[in-house]
Amino acid sequence: MVADEGEEQAGDALVAQRQAAGGAVRAQKRRPRRDGWSKADVGRFMAVLAETCNASEAARAVGKCRAGAYDRRRRDPAFARAWDAALDMGYAEIEAMLMREVLFGSETEEITLDGEGVVKARKVKRGRNLAIALRLLSFHHDRVLKIRAANDAGGDRPDSPDAVARVRRALEEIRRRRATAGA
């Protein structure tokens, strides 16, 4: 199907893509992949990842494969930062849940009534299986500590000492090049 000039079809909006060409990286517009990650997919993935701390489950929830999610994480720094933030949030929730379980326990009583409203049976239910939560905590512990340390250090902030030093070095390089070009 061919669209008339000036008429834009739904789904034909172009997206930016970085492409290496001749030793430099340039921006190029291309059509989005039909099987690519939409903003809604990314948002849902991060929500499920924060909820479960499980990349396989999060990928399954958005209809993507786990390897594709890890590949996107490796290629896209913003996606990687969002992944780390979701993992940190999920890890904090697991820690809080475990603390609630340790401090207060979790038992619920299920009451079954007969047709006349008289108690027929009572059943006490215990809380979640804490072994899974403990496994997740131990699996992600070192990584989450690194994420939290990086966030506390302000390494991603534009006003961090590292970012300011990089900008100053870049400005000095520009001044040096201008001076040599003008001489």
Short mmCIF file of C-alpha atoms in Angstrom, two decimals:
data_model
loop_
_atom_site.label_atom_id
_atom_site.label_comp_id
_atom_site.label_asym_id
_atom_site.label_seq_id
_atom_site.Cartn_x
_atom_site.Cartn_y
_atom_site.Cartn_z
CA MET A 1 0.00 0.00 0.00
CA VAL A 2 1.42 3.37 -1.05
CA ALA A 3 0.53 6.59 0.74
CA ASP A 4 -0.01 9.88 -1.07
CA GLU A 5 2.54 12.62 -0.49
CA GLY A 6 1.79 14.54 2.67
CA GLU A 7 -0.33 11.69 3.99
CA GLU A 8 1.29 9.81 6.84
CA GLN A 9 0.05 6.37 7.67
CA ALA A 10 -0.26 5.08 11.20
CA GLY A 11 2.79 3.08 12.23
CA ASP A 12 5.05 4.79 9.67
CA ALA A 13 6.44 7.34 12.13
CA LEU A 14 10.21 7.29 11.98
CA VAL A 15 12.42 6.64 14.97
CA ALA A 16 16.01 7.75 15.56
CA GLN A 17 18.74 5.16 15.27
CA ARG A 18 22.48 5.53 15.82
CA GLN A 19 24.57 4.07 13.06
CA ALA A 20 28.34 3.71 12.80
CA ALA A 21 29.58 4.96 9.43
CA GLY A 22 33.19 5.64 8.45
CA GLY A 23 34.54 5.63 11.99
CA ALA A 24 31.87 8.10 13.20
CA VAL A 25 28.43 7.62 14.67
CA ARG A 26 25.59 9.46 12.98
CA ALA A 27 21.86 9.66 13.54
CA GLN A 28 19.53 8.11 11.02
CA LYS A 29 15.75 7.84 10.86
CA ARG A 30 14.15 4.49 10.15
CA ARG A 31 10.80 2.82 10.49
CA PRO A 32 10.29 1.14 13.85
CA ARG A 33 10.54 -2.63 13.92
CA ARG A 34 7.23 -4.40 14.16
CA ASP A 35 8.63 -6.65 16.87
CA GLY A 36 10.61 -3.88 18.60
CA TRP A 37 10.16 -2.46 22.06
CA SER A 38 7.44 0.19 22.35
CA LYS A 39 7.37 2.67 25.24
CA ALA A 40 4.48 0.68 26.67
CA ASP A 41 6.54 -2.52 26.44
CA VAL A 42 9.45 -0.89 28.26
CA GLY A 43 7.15 0.50 30.97
CA ARG A 44 5.42 -2.84 31.50
CA PHE A 45 8.75 -4.70 31.49
CA MET A 46 10.15 -2.37 34.17
CA ALA A 47 6.97 -2.64 36.27
CA VAL A 48 7.06 -6.44 36.22
CA LEU A 49 10.82 -6.45 36.84
CA ALA A 50 10.34 -4.20 39.89
CA GLU A 51 7.53 -6.44 41.08
CA THR A 52 9.30 -9.78 40.61
CA CYS A 53 13.07 -9.10 40.28
CA ASN A 54 12.87 -11.66 37.47
CA ALA A 55 13.95 -10.63 33.95
CA SER A 56 12.52 -13.80 32.39
CA GLU A 57 9.10 -13.14 33.88
CA ALA A 58 9.21 -9.47 32.89
CA ALA A 59 10.14 -10.34 29.29
CA ARG A 60 7.40 -12.96 29.15
CA ALA A 61 4.87 -10.36 30.36
CA VAL A 62 5.56 -8.14 27.34
CA GLY A 63 5.93 -10.97 24.82
CA LYS A 64 9.69 -10.60 24.37
CA CYS A 65 12.49 -13.07 24.91
CA ARG A 66 14.85 -12.78 27.85
CA ALA A 67 17.91 -12.67 25.56
CA GLY A 68 16.41 -9.69 23.70
CA ALA A 69 15.89 -7.87 26.98
CA TYR A 70 19.49 -8.47 28.05
CA ASP A 71 20.71 -7.40 24.59
CA ARG A 72 18.73 -4.16 24.80
CA ARG A 73 20.11 -3.60 28.28
CA ARG A 74 23.66 -3.98 26.95
CA ARG A 75 23.06 -1.59 24.00
CA ASP A 76 20.80 1.07 25.56
CA PRO A 77 22.19 2.97 28.59
CA ALA A 78 18.80 4.50 29.45
CA PHE A 79 17.20 1.06 29.43
CA ALA A 80 20.03 -0.26 31.62
CA ARG A 81 19.52 2.59 34.13
CA ALA A 82 15.76 1.94 34.22
CA TRP A 83 16.50 -1.78 34.68
CA ASP A 84 18.80 -1.01 37.62
CA ALA A 85 16.21 1.29 39.17
CA ALA A 86 13.48 -1.36 38.80
CA LEU A 87 15.75 -4.00 40.28
CA ASP A 88 16.59 -1.71 43.20
CA MET A 89 12.90 -1.03 43.78
CA GLY A 90 12.03 -4.72 43.65
CA TYR A 91 14.91 -5.62 45.92
CA ALA A 92 13.80 -3.00 48.46
CA GLU A 93 10.28 -4.43 48.36
CA ILE A 94 11.61 -7.95 48.99
CA GLU A 95 13.63 -6.65 51.93
CA ALA A 96 10.56 -4.89 53.36
CA MET A 97 8.37 -7.97 52.85
CA LEU A 98 10.89 -10.18 54.61
CA MET A 99 11.13 -7.73 57.51
CA ARG A 100 7.31 -7.68 57.83
CA GLU A 101 7.25 -11.49 57.80
CA VAL A 102 9.97 -11.70 60.46
CA LEU A 103 8.47 -9.04 62.69
CA PHE A 104 4.76 -9.78 62.39
CA GLY A 105 4.41 -13.14 60.63
CA SER A 106 1.55 -13.79 58.29
CA GLU A 107 -1.27 -16.11 59.05
CA THR A 108 -4.77 -15.86 57.70
CA GLU A 109 -7.78 -17.80 58.81
CA GLU A 110 -10.16 -19.13 56.19
CA ILE A 111 -13.65 -19.76 57.53
CA THR A 112 -16.16 -21.92 55.67
CA LEU A 113 -19.83 -21.42 56.43
CA ASP A 114 -22.67 -23.82 55.80
CA GLY A 115 -25.95 -22.85 54.12
CA GLU A 116 -27.36 -21.42 57.35
CA GLY A 117 -24.35 -19.20 58.08
CA VAL A 118 -22.93 -21.42 60.80
CA VAL A 119 -19.16 -21.96 60.86
CA LYS A 120 -18.48 -25.27 59.18
CA ALA A 121 -14.67 -25.28 59.16
CA ARG A 122 -11.67 -23.09 60.03
CA LYS A 123 -8.37 -23.32 58.26
CA VAL A 124 -5.19 -21.41 59.12
CA LYS A 125 -3.04 -20.49 56.13
CA ARG A 126 0.63 -19.63 56.45
CA GLY A 127 2.42 -16.88 54.52
CA ARG A 128 4.56 -17.06 51.40
CA ASN A 129 7.48 -19.37 50.83
CA LEU A 130 10.37 -17.26 52.12
CA ALA A 131 12.97 -19.51 50.51
CA ILE A 132 12.25 -17.91 47.13
CA ALA A 133 12.58 -14.40 48.55
CA LEU A 134 15.83 -15.30 50.29
CA ARG A 135 17.22 -16.78 47.07
CA LEU A 136 16.36 -13.61 45.15
CA LEU A 137 17.91 -11.46 47.86
CA SER A 138 21.15 -13.41 47.84
CA PHE A 139 21.25 -13.53 44.02
CA HIS A 140 20.88 -9.76 43.56
CA HIS A 141 22.54 -8.53 46.76
CA ASP A 142 25.95 -7.48 45.40
CA ARG A 143 24.49 -5.93 42.26
CA VAL A 144 21.92 -3.88 44.17
CA LEU A 145 24.57 -2.64 46.60
CA LYS A 146 26.63 -1.40 43.62
CA ILE A 147 23.56 0.30 42.12
CA ARG A 148 22.75 2.01 45.41
CA ALA A 149 26.37 3.11 45.88
CA ALA A 150 26.43 4.58 42.37
CA ASN A 151 23.13 6.40 43.00
CA ASP A 152 24.38 7.76 46.31
CA ALA A 153 27.62 8.95 44.71
CA GLY A 154 25.61 10.86 42.12
CA GLY A 155 27.61 9.40 39.24
CA ASP A 156 24.74 9.86 36.78
CA ARG A 157 23.95 13.38 37.82
CA PRO A 158 25.01 16.18 35.45
CA ASP A 159 26.45 18.15 38.36
CA SER A 160 28.52 15.27 39.74
CA PRO A 161 32.27 15.87 40.05
CA ASP A 162 32.93 13.25 37.38
CA ALA A 163 30.54 14.89 34.89
CA VAL A 164 31.95 18.36 35.56
CA ALA A 165 35.50 17.07 35.02
CA ARG A 166 34.48 15.44 31.71
CA VAL A 167 32.88 18.67 30.49
CA ARG A 168 35.96 20.69 31.45
CA ARG A 169 38.22 18.25 29.59
CA ALA A 170 35.99 18.48 26.52
CA LEU A 171 36.03 22.31 26.65
CA GLU A 172 39.82 22.33 26.96
CA GLU A 173 40.08 20.04 23.93
CA ILE A 174 37.81 22.36 21.93
CA ARG A 175 39.88 25.41 22.94
CA ARG A 176 43.07 23.58 21.98
CA ARG A 177 41.69 22.62 18.55
CA ARG A 178 40.48 26.16 17.88
CA ALA A 179 43.84 27.55 18.86
CA THR A 180 45.70 25.20 16.50
CA ALA A 181 43.19 25.81 13.66
CA GLY A 182 43.40 29.59 14.04
CA ALA A 183 47.23 29.70 14.19
#
